[in-house]
Amino acid sequence: MRRITSLLALLAVSASPALARPAASPEQTTAPLGADLERFAYPFPVHWYETESQGMPVRMAYLDVAPTGPAKNRTVVLLHGKNFCSATWQDTITALAAQGYRVIAPDQIGFCKSSKPAGYQYSVAALATLTRGLLDRVGAHKVLLVGHSTGGVIALRFALLYPKSIDRLVLVNPLGLNDTLAQGVPYTELGALRAEEAKTDAASIKAYQLRNYYHGEWRPAYDRWVAMLAGQYAGPDGDRVRDAQARLSDMLETQPVAAELDRVSTPVSLLIGQRDRTAFRANSAPESVRGLVQTVPQAAEAAVHRFREARLVRIPDAGHAPQVEDPEAFAALLLTELARP
């Protein structure tokens, strides 16, 4: 059964958001926060899952938030995107806990407060497997899985590897629904990706998010998350972050799940901000084919028909991160999807 729902004006903005001003130089605005965000406070206590992967010790930071309302005895797992961390789910976690859910939100290996091992071979399956190990460790054996952006790719691979571990899969503006290499994006090798990462700073992060995530409209609340990301690059150990991010970009460009959507047996909800302009690495494609590379909303329109059971919920006024743009409206949507049988 496949159903497509259009929610008109659900995320209408109550006040006109401020347009972005030219960013100050990163030297003036960016405080070094450590490659593992040692100096960035998360909104909930941070826990650690220590294990071994690829023959080396790693540790995953994660949030494990108990219900604050009458407990439903259900666990929601939130997987962050490439330019996000578990902390970015703050408002969503608060709303879910208030409705009685236990909420677990990890920082994936290579991201945020978690390990960034030298020479690590990142794969979507490896990250999904580590996530499964974490959930086993904390006794969350049957969950409701929510993946945003890159977290959507990991969530899909998790659903393919461990279908009996999840009751419902919710994908929020996920990557991986289309094969961008097949659509004309040239492969960029790791050295070139590292060279690109060397140019990353607060100004470039803000410019990218303004253009692709927030459809030209900037709000002061977003600055915190730019500072979080840029602060990882700013210190003396920033090269460790750059290497991890380059390797993760290589993972994303080479490991889409687009060819396997028909094997996903779990019911799927696609929550898609329609103003998202993200098309992974499309800017590196020749002008003649750049328009053929699907944005996330375009990829979702095609992908919904390839799942065994899926719903597409269009969010008209949101971009790539509806949980950041309008947390209250997004939480209401998510709660509705999680409650479905």
Tab-separated table of C-alpha atoms in Angstrom:
chain	number	residue	atom	x	y	z
A	1	MET	CA	0.000	0.000	0.000
A	2	ARG	CA	1.397	3.362	-1.011
A	3	ARG	CA	-0.168	6.635	0.048
A	4	ILE	CA	0.938	10.196	-0.694
A	5	THR	CA	-0.162	13.012	1.583
A	6	SER	CA	0.205	16.726	0.916
A	7	LEU	CA	0.104	18.954	4.007
A	8	LEU	CA	-0.440	22.448	2.733
A	9	ALA	CA	1.018	25.297	4.732
A	10	LEU	CA	1.742	23.056	7.719
A	11	LEU	CA	5.028	24.732	8.418
A	12	ALA	CA	4.026	28.309	7.670
A	13	VAL	CA	6.443	30.718	9.318
A	14	SER	CA	4.788	32.988	11.843
A	15	ALA	CA	7.254	35.834	11.375
A	16	SER	CA	9.437	36.796	8.459
A	17	PRO	CA	12.851	35.178	8.987
A	18	ALA	CA	15.881	37.412	8.825
A	19	LEU	CA	17.822	37.318	5.609
A	20	ALA	CA	21.443	36.294	6.022
A	21	ARG	CA	24.001	39.025	6.406
A	22	PRO	CA	27.474	38.532	4.999
A	23	ALA	CA	29.330	36.263	7.415
A	24	ALA	CA	32.159	37.658	9.460
A	25	SER	CA	35.531	36.057	8.965
A	26	PRO	CA	35.823	32.645	10.650
A	27	GLU	CA	38.737	33.946	12.731
A	28	GLN	CA	36.362	36.448	14.312
A	29	THR	CA	33.415	34.111	14.848
A	30	THR	CA	34.690	30.559	15.336
A	31	ALA	CA	35.779	29.265	18.729
A	32	PRO	CA	37.804	26.017	18.548
A	33	LEU	CA	35.633	23.318	20.098
A	34	GLY	CA	37.878	20.287	19.632
A	35	ALA	CA	37.761	17.603	16.959
A	36	ASP	CA	35.372	15.644	19.180
A	37	LEU	CA	33.399	18.696	20.319
A	38	GLU	CA	34.977	18.496	23.756
A	39	ARG	CA	34.042	22.122	24.388
A	40	PHE	CA	30.508	22.061	23.021
A	41	ALA	CA	27.753	21.360	25.569
A	42	TYR	CA	24.954	18.994	24.559
A	43	PRO	CA	21.417	19.574	25.848
A	44	PHE	CA	21.224	16.157	27.548
A	45	PRO	CA	23.779	13.952	29.342
A	46	VAL	CA	26.199	12.233	26.964
A	47	HIS	CA	26.777	8.489	27.283
A	48	TRP	CA	29.464	6.362	25.632
A	49	TYR	CA	29.372	3.065	23.767
A	50	GLU	CA	32.903	1.701	23.610
A	51	THR	CA	33.619	-1.142	21.213
A	52	GLU	CA	35.993	-2.253	18.467
A	53	SER	CA	35.619	-1.719	14.724
A	54	GLN	CA	38.030	-2.644	11.958
A	55	GLY	CA	40.525	-3.819	14.562
A	56	MET	CA	40.678	-0.536	16.456
A	57	PRO	CA	38.919	0.836	19.541
A	58	VAL	CA	36.111	3.311	18.885
A	59	ARG	CA	33.522	5.002	21.032
A	60	MET	CA	30.159	6.410	20.107
A	61	ALA	CA	28.630	9.295	21.978
A	62	TYR	CA	24.892	8.974	22.397
A	63	LEU	CA	21.940	10.549	24.163
A	64	ASP	CA	19.524	8.296	26.018
A	65	VAL	CA	16.562	10.313	27.252
A	66	ALA	CA	13.856	8.750	29.389
A	67	PRO	CA	10.172	9.591	28.966
A	68	THR	CA	9.004	12.676	30.800
A	69	GLY	CA	5.334	11.871	30.141
A	70	PRO	CA	3.455	8.627	30.793
A	71	ALA	CA	5.725	5.906	29.367
A	72	LYS	CA	4.674	4.148	26.180
A	73	ASN	CA	7.402	1.468	26.499
A	74	ARG	CA	8.515	2.377	22.984
A	75	THR	CA	11.947	3.588	21.886
A	76	VAL	CA	12.612	6.081	19.102
A	77	VAL	CA	16.112	6.189	17.605
A	78	LEU	CA	17.156	9.404	15.858
A	79	LEU	CA	20.018	9.317	13.320
A	80	HIS	CA	21.566	12.678	12.405
A	81	GLY	CA	22.752	13.984	9.035
A	82	LYS	CA	26.254	14.783	7.797
A	83	ASN	CA	26.125	18.453	8.781
A	84	PHE	CA	24.297	17.757	12.024
A	85	CYS	CA	24.852	16.029	15.378
A	86	SER	CA	22.639	14.276	17.910
A	87	ALA	CA	22.353	17.614	19.722
A	88	THR	CA	20.547	19.064	16.697
A	89	TRP	CA	17.592	16.824	17.593
A	90	GLN	CA	17.138	18.734	20.876
A	91	ASP	CA	13.578	19.963	20.287
A	92	THR	CA	12.474	16.669	18.744
A	93	ILE	CA	13.855	14.711	21.695
A	94	THR	CA	12.033	16.960	24.163
A	95	ALA	CA	8.735	16.538	22.306
A	96	LEU	CA	9.069	12.750	21.999
A	97	ALA	CA	10.010	12.297	25.652
A	98	ALA	CA	7.008	14.398	26.710
A	99	GLN	CA	4.791	11.951	24.794
A	100	GLY	CA	6.221	8.975	26.662
A	101	TYR	CA	8.915	7.727	24.312
A	102	ARG	CA	12.411	6.720	25.305
A	103	VAL	CA	14.723	8.480	22.840
A	104	ILE	CA	18.200	7.380	21.772
A	105	ALA	CA	20.262	9.640	19.516
A	106	PRO	CA	23.848	8.622	18.673
A	107	ASP	CA	26.678	10.554	17.114
A	108	GLN	CA	27.891	8.233	14.366
A	109	ILE	CA	31.560	7.264	14.223
A	110	GLY	CA	33.327	10.026	12.282
A	111	PHE	CA	30.997	12.730	13.537
A	112	CYS	CA	30.670	15.195	16.381
A	113	LYS	CA	31.671	13.772	19.782
A	114	SER	CA	32.361	10.244	18.507
A	115	SER	CA	35.678	8.710	17.423
A	116	LYS	CA	37.300	9.638	14.120
A	117	PRO	CA	39.847	6.837	13.681
A	118	ALA	CA	42.790	7.474	11.352
A	119	GLY	CA	42.455	5.481	8.134
A	120	TYR	CA	38.955	4.248	8.959
A	121	GLN	CA	37.061	2.766	6.007
A	122	TYR	CA	33.634	4.307	6.356
A	123	SER	CA	30.706	2.379	4.975
A	124	VAL	CA	26.990	2.763	5.459
A	125	ALA	CA	26.790	-0.867	6.558
A	126	ALA	CA	29.552	-0.379	9.133
A	127	LEU	CA	27.737	2.589	10.676
A	128	ALA	CA	24.429	0.706	10.687
A	129	THR	CA	26.122	-2.261	12.353
A	130	LEU	CA	27.691	-0.071	15.025
A	131	THR	CA	24.269	1.465	15.653
A	132	ARG	CA	22.808	-2.017	16.097
A	133	GLY	CA	25.582	-2.826	18.572
A	134	LEU	CA	24.765	0.289	20.573
A	135	LEU	CA	21.060	-0.569	20.689
A	136	ASP	CA	21.806	-4.104	21.810
A	137	ARG	CA	24.046	-2.746	24.552
A	138	VAL	CA	21.316	-0.467	25.938
A	139	GLY	CA	18.531	-3.033	25.595
A	140	ALA	CA	16.632	-1.388	22.747
A	141	HIS	CA	15.881	-4.425	20.626
A	142	LYS	CA	12.751	-3.241	18.758
A	143	VAL	CA	12.640	0.430	17.835
A	144	LEU	CA	11.044	3.134	15.751
A	145	LEU	CA	13.894	4.384	13.542
A	146	VAL	CA	14.124	7.967	12.269
A	147	GLY	CA	16.903	9.018	9.899
A	148	HIS	CA	17.602	12.534	8.615
A	149	SER	CA	19.746	13.273	5.524
A	150	THR	CA	22.831	11.019	5.781
A	151	GLY	CA	21.103	9.398	8.750
A	152	GLY	CA	18.406	8.355	6.284
A	153	VAL	CA	20.910	6.324	4.272
A	154	ILE	CA	22.135	4.643	7.452
A	155	ALA	CA	18.555	4.001	8.574
A	156	LEU	CA	17.715	2.365	5.247
A	157	ARG	CA	20.756	0.106	5.425
A	158	PHE	CA	19.831	-0.730	9.013
A	159	ALA	CA	16.329	-1.687	7.842
A	160	LEU	CA	17.813	-3.944	5.170
A	161	LEU	CA	20.286	-5.600	7.546
A	162	TYR	CA	18.047	-5.878	10.615
A	163	PRO	CA	14.412	-5.805	9.478
A	164	LYS	CA	13.145	-7.516	12.638
A	165	SER	CA	14.635	-4.788	14.831
A	166	ILE	CA	12.343	-1.954	13.737
A	167	ASP	CA	8.581	-1.397	13.619
A	168	ARG	CA	8.547	1.709	11.421
A	169	LEU	CA	11.096	3.665	9.424
A	170	VAL	CA	10.747	7.438	9.139
A	171	LEU	CA	13.030	9.199	6.657
A	172	VAL	CA	13.396	12.967	6.895
A	173	ASN	CA	14.816	14.484	3.696
A	174	PRO	CA	17.122	11.474	3.269
A	175	LEU	CA	20.076	11.148	0.941
A	176	GLY	CA	20.643	7.921	-0.961
A	177	LEU	CA	17.242	7.582	-2.642
A	178	ASN	CA	18.894	8.302	-5.997
A	179	ASP	CA	22.259	7.278	-7.435
A	180	THR	CA	23.883	10.619	-8.175
A	181	LEU	CA	26.848	9.060	-10.014
A	182	ALA	CA	24.402	7.381	-12.393
A	183	GLN	CA	22.677	10.745	-12.882
A	184	GLY	CA	25.865	12.449	-14.040
A	185	VAL	CA	27.808	13.538	-10.948
A	186	PRO	CA	31.488	12.676	-11.559
A	187	TYR	CA	33.296	10.599	-8.961
A	188	THR	CA	35.618	12.702	-6.812
A	189	GLU	CA	38.541	10.802	-5.334
A	190	LEU	CA	39.541	11.063	-1.690
A	191	GLY	CA	42.455	13.444	-2.182
A	192	ALA	CA	40.245	15.963	-3.958
A	193	LEU	CA	37.620	15.636	-1.240
A	194	ARG	CA	40.271	16.374	1.381
A	195	ALA	CA	41.300	19.473	-0.589
A	196	GLU	CA	37.684	20.644	-0.537
A	197	GLU	CA	37.447	20.047	3.210
A	198	ALA	CA	40.542	22.199	3.721
A	199	LYS	CA	38.426	25.185	2.611
A	200	THR	CA	35.603	24.509	5.068
A	201	ASP	CA	34.969	27.223	7.652
A	202	ALA	CA	32.052	29.018	9.272
A	203	ALA	CA	31.430	31.195	6.219
A	204	SER	CA	31.339	28.277	3.766
A	205	ILE	CA	29.140	26.182	6.067
A	206	LYS	CA	26.653	29.022	6.450
A	207	ALA	CA	26.620	29.805	2.731
A	208	TYR	CA	25.961	26.165	1.821
A	209	GLN	CA	23.180	25.760	4.358
A	210	LEU	CA	21.591	29.089	3.451
A	211	ARG	CA	21.432	28.117	-0.216
A	212	ASN	CA	20.488	24.442	0.022
A	213	TYR	CA	18.840	23.921	3.417
A	214	TYR	CA	17.070	27.146	4.304
A	215	HIS	CA	16.019	28.454	0.876
A	216	GLY	CA	17.756	31.815	1.266
A	217	GLU	CA	16.259	32.618	4.678
A	218	TRP	CA	18.444	32.677	7.784
A	219	ARG	CA	17.441	32.799	11.432
A	220	PRO	CA	19.714	33.534	14.380
A	221	ALA	CA	18.863	30.117	15.890
A	222	TYR	CA	20.810	28.434	13.078
A	223	ASP	CA	24.063	30.149	14.066
A	224	ARG	CA	24.572	27.791	16.987
A	225	TRP	CA	24.750	24.795	14.667
A	226	VAL	CA	27.157	26.551	12.287
A	227	ALA	CA	29.407	27.357	15.239
A	228	MET	CA	29.209	23.714	16.334
A	229	LEU	CA	30.379	22.406	12.970
A	230	ALA	CA	32.963	25.088	12.303
A	231	GLY	CA	34.403	24.743	15.796
A	232	GLN	CA	35.501	21.201	15.012
A	233	TYR	CA	37.643	22.432	12.127
A	234	ALA	CA	39.060	25.457	13.911
A	235	GLY	CA	41.514	23.893	16.357
A	236	PRO	CA	44.922	22.269	15.900
A	237	ASP	CA	43.317	18.833	15.445
A	238	GLY	CA	40.971	20.015	12.700
A	239	ASP	CA	42.675	17.861	10.083
A	240	ARG	CA	41.274	14.788	11.809
A	241	VAL	CA	37.798	16.162	11.197
A	242	ARG	CA	38.587	17.065	7.590
A	243	ASP	CA	39.854	13.563	6.852
A	244	ALA	CA	36.788	11.948	8.415
A	245	GLN	CA	34.407	14.231	6.527
A	246	ALA	CA	36.188	13.576	3.226
A	247	ARG	CA	35.946	9.827	3.776
A	248	LEU	CA	32.271	10.156	4.659
A	249	SER	CA	31.632	12.095	1.444
A	250	ASP	CA	33.296	9.268	-0.468
A	251	MET	CA	30.944	6.859	1.316
A	252	LEU	CA	27.896	8.877	0.323
A	253	GLU	CA	28.831	9.271	-3.321
A	254	THR	CA	29.559	5.549	-3.758
A	255	GLN	CA	27.017	3.809	-1.497
A	256	PRO	CA	23.447	4.916	-2.262
A	257	VAL	CA	20.613	2.536	-1.439
A	258	ALA	CA	18.551	3.508	-4.479
A	259	ALA	CA	18.775	0.080	-6.109
A	260	GLU	CA	17.490	-1.752	-3.019
A	261	LEU	CA	14.381	0.161	-1.971
A	262	ASP	CA	12.060	-2.642	-3.052
A	263	ARG	CA	13.724	-4.932	-0.489
A	264	VAL	CA	12.762	-2.745	2.485
A	265	SER	CA	10.057	-4.699	4.301
A	266	THR	CA	9.413	-2.169	7.087
A	267	PRO	CA	6.636	0.408	6.621
A	268	VAL	CA	8.218	3.704	5.569
A	269	SER	CA	7.183	7.315	6.108
A	270	LEU	CA	8.968	9.934	3.995
A	271	LEU	CA	8.788	13.418	5.568
A	272	ILE	CA	10.079	15.758	2.878
A	273	GLY	CA	10.601	19.502	3.084
A	274	GLN	CA	9.715	20.660	-0.406
A	275	ARG	CA	12.078	23.655	-0.469
A	276	ASP	CA	15.159	21.479	-0.016
A	277	ARG	CA	17.676	22.086	-2.808
A	278	THR	CA	20.120	19.382	-1.710
A	279	ALA	CA	21.413	17.240	-4.571
A	280	PHE	CA	24.557	15.584	-3.273
A	281	ARG	CA	27.631	16.967	-5.077
A	282	ALA	CA	25.549	18.098	-8.069
A	283	ASN	CA	27.601	21.294	-8.149
A	284	SER	CA	30.540	19.219	-9.393
A	285	ALA	CA	28.596	17.904	-12.391
A	286	PRO	CA	28.909	19.478	-15.854
A	287	GLU	CA	26.384	22.233	-16.485
A	288	SER	CA	24.821	20.144	-19.249
A	289	VAL	CA	23.713	17.409	-16.827
A	290	ARG	CA	23.486	19.266	-13.520
A	291	GLY	CA	19.753	19.718	-13.897
A	292	LEU	CA	19.295	15.964	-14.256
A	293	VAL	CA	20.618	15.250	-10.768
A	294	GLN	CA	17.568	14.902	-8.541
A	295	THR	CA	17.142	17.036	-5.460
A	296	VAL	CA	15.965	15.253	-2.319
A	297	PRO	CA	12.278	16.102	-2.928
A	298	GLN	CA	12.517	14.934	-6.551
A	299	ALA	CA	14.183	11.690	-5.514
A	300	ALA	CA	11.498	11.073	-2.886
A	301	GLU	CA	8.696	11.488	-5.443
A	302	ALA	CA	10.181	8.657	-7.494
A	303	ALA	CA	11.309	6.501	-4.593
A	304	VAL	CA	7.974	6.312	-2.747
A	305	HIS	CA	6.578	4.059	-5.476
A	306	ARG	CA	9.463	1.590	-5.136
A	307	PHE	CA	8.987	0.712	-1.468
A	308	ARG	CA	6.659	-2.135	-0.571
A	309	GLU	CA	4.711	0.086	1.807
A	310	ALA	CA	5.397	3.811	1.976
A	311	ARG	CA	3.802	7.184	2.628
A	312	LEU	CA	5.092	10.479	1.288
A	313	VAL	CA	4.296	13.505	3.461
A	314	ARG	CA	5.177	16.749	1.705
A	315	ILE	CA	6.057	19.700	3.949
A	316	PRO	CA	5.556	22.690	1.630
A	317	ASP	CA	7.372	25.495	3.431
A	318	ALA	CA	10.371	23.576	4.827
A	319	GLY	CA	13.813	22.877	3.449
A	320	HIS	CA	16.341	20.169	4.247
A	321	ALA	CA	15.955	20.256	8.044
A	322	PRO	CA	12.281	20.689	9.003
A	323	GLN	CA	13.072	19.632	12.579
A	324	VAL	CA	15.288	22.729	12.864
A	325	GLU	CA	13.123	25.166	10.909
A	326	ASP	CA	9.857	24.547	12.755
A	327	PRO	CA	10.413	22.100	15.613
A	328	GLU	CA	6.850	22.190	16.937
A	329	ALA	CA	5.165	21.466	13.613
A	330	PHE	CA	7.746	18.821	12.759
A	331	ALA	CA	7.255	17.063	16.096
A	332	ALA	CA	3.502	16.932	15.502
A	333	LEU	CA	4.081	15.335	12.110
A	334	LEU	CA	6.598	12.852	13.447
A	335	LEU	CA	4.372	11.801	16.343
A	336	THR	CA	1.558	11.099	13.890
A	337	GLU	CA	3.793	8.863	11.774
A	338	LEU	CA	5.271	7.020	14.750
A	339	ALA	CA	1.784	6.191	16.015
A	340	ARG	CA	0.799	4.422	12.805
A	341	PRO	CA	0.419	0.633	13.044
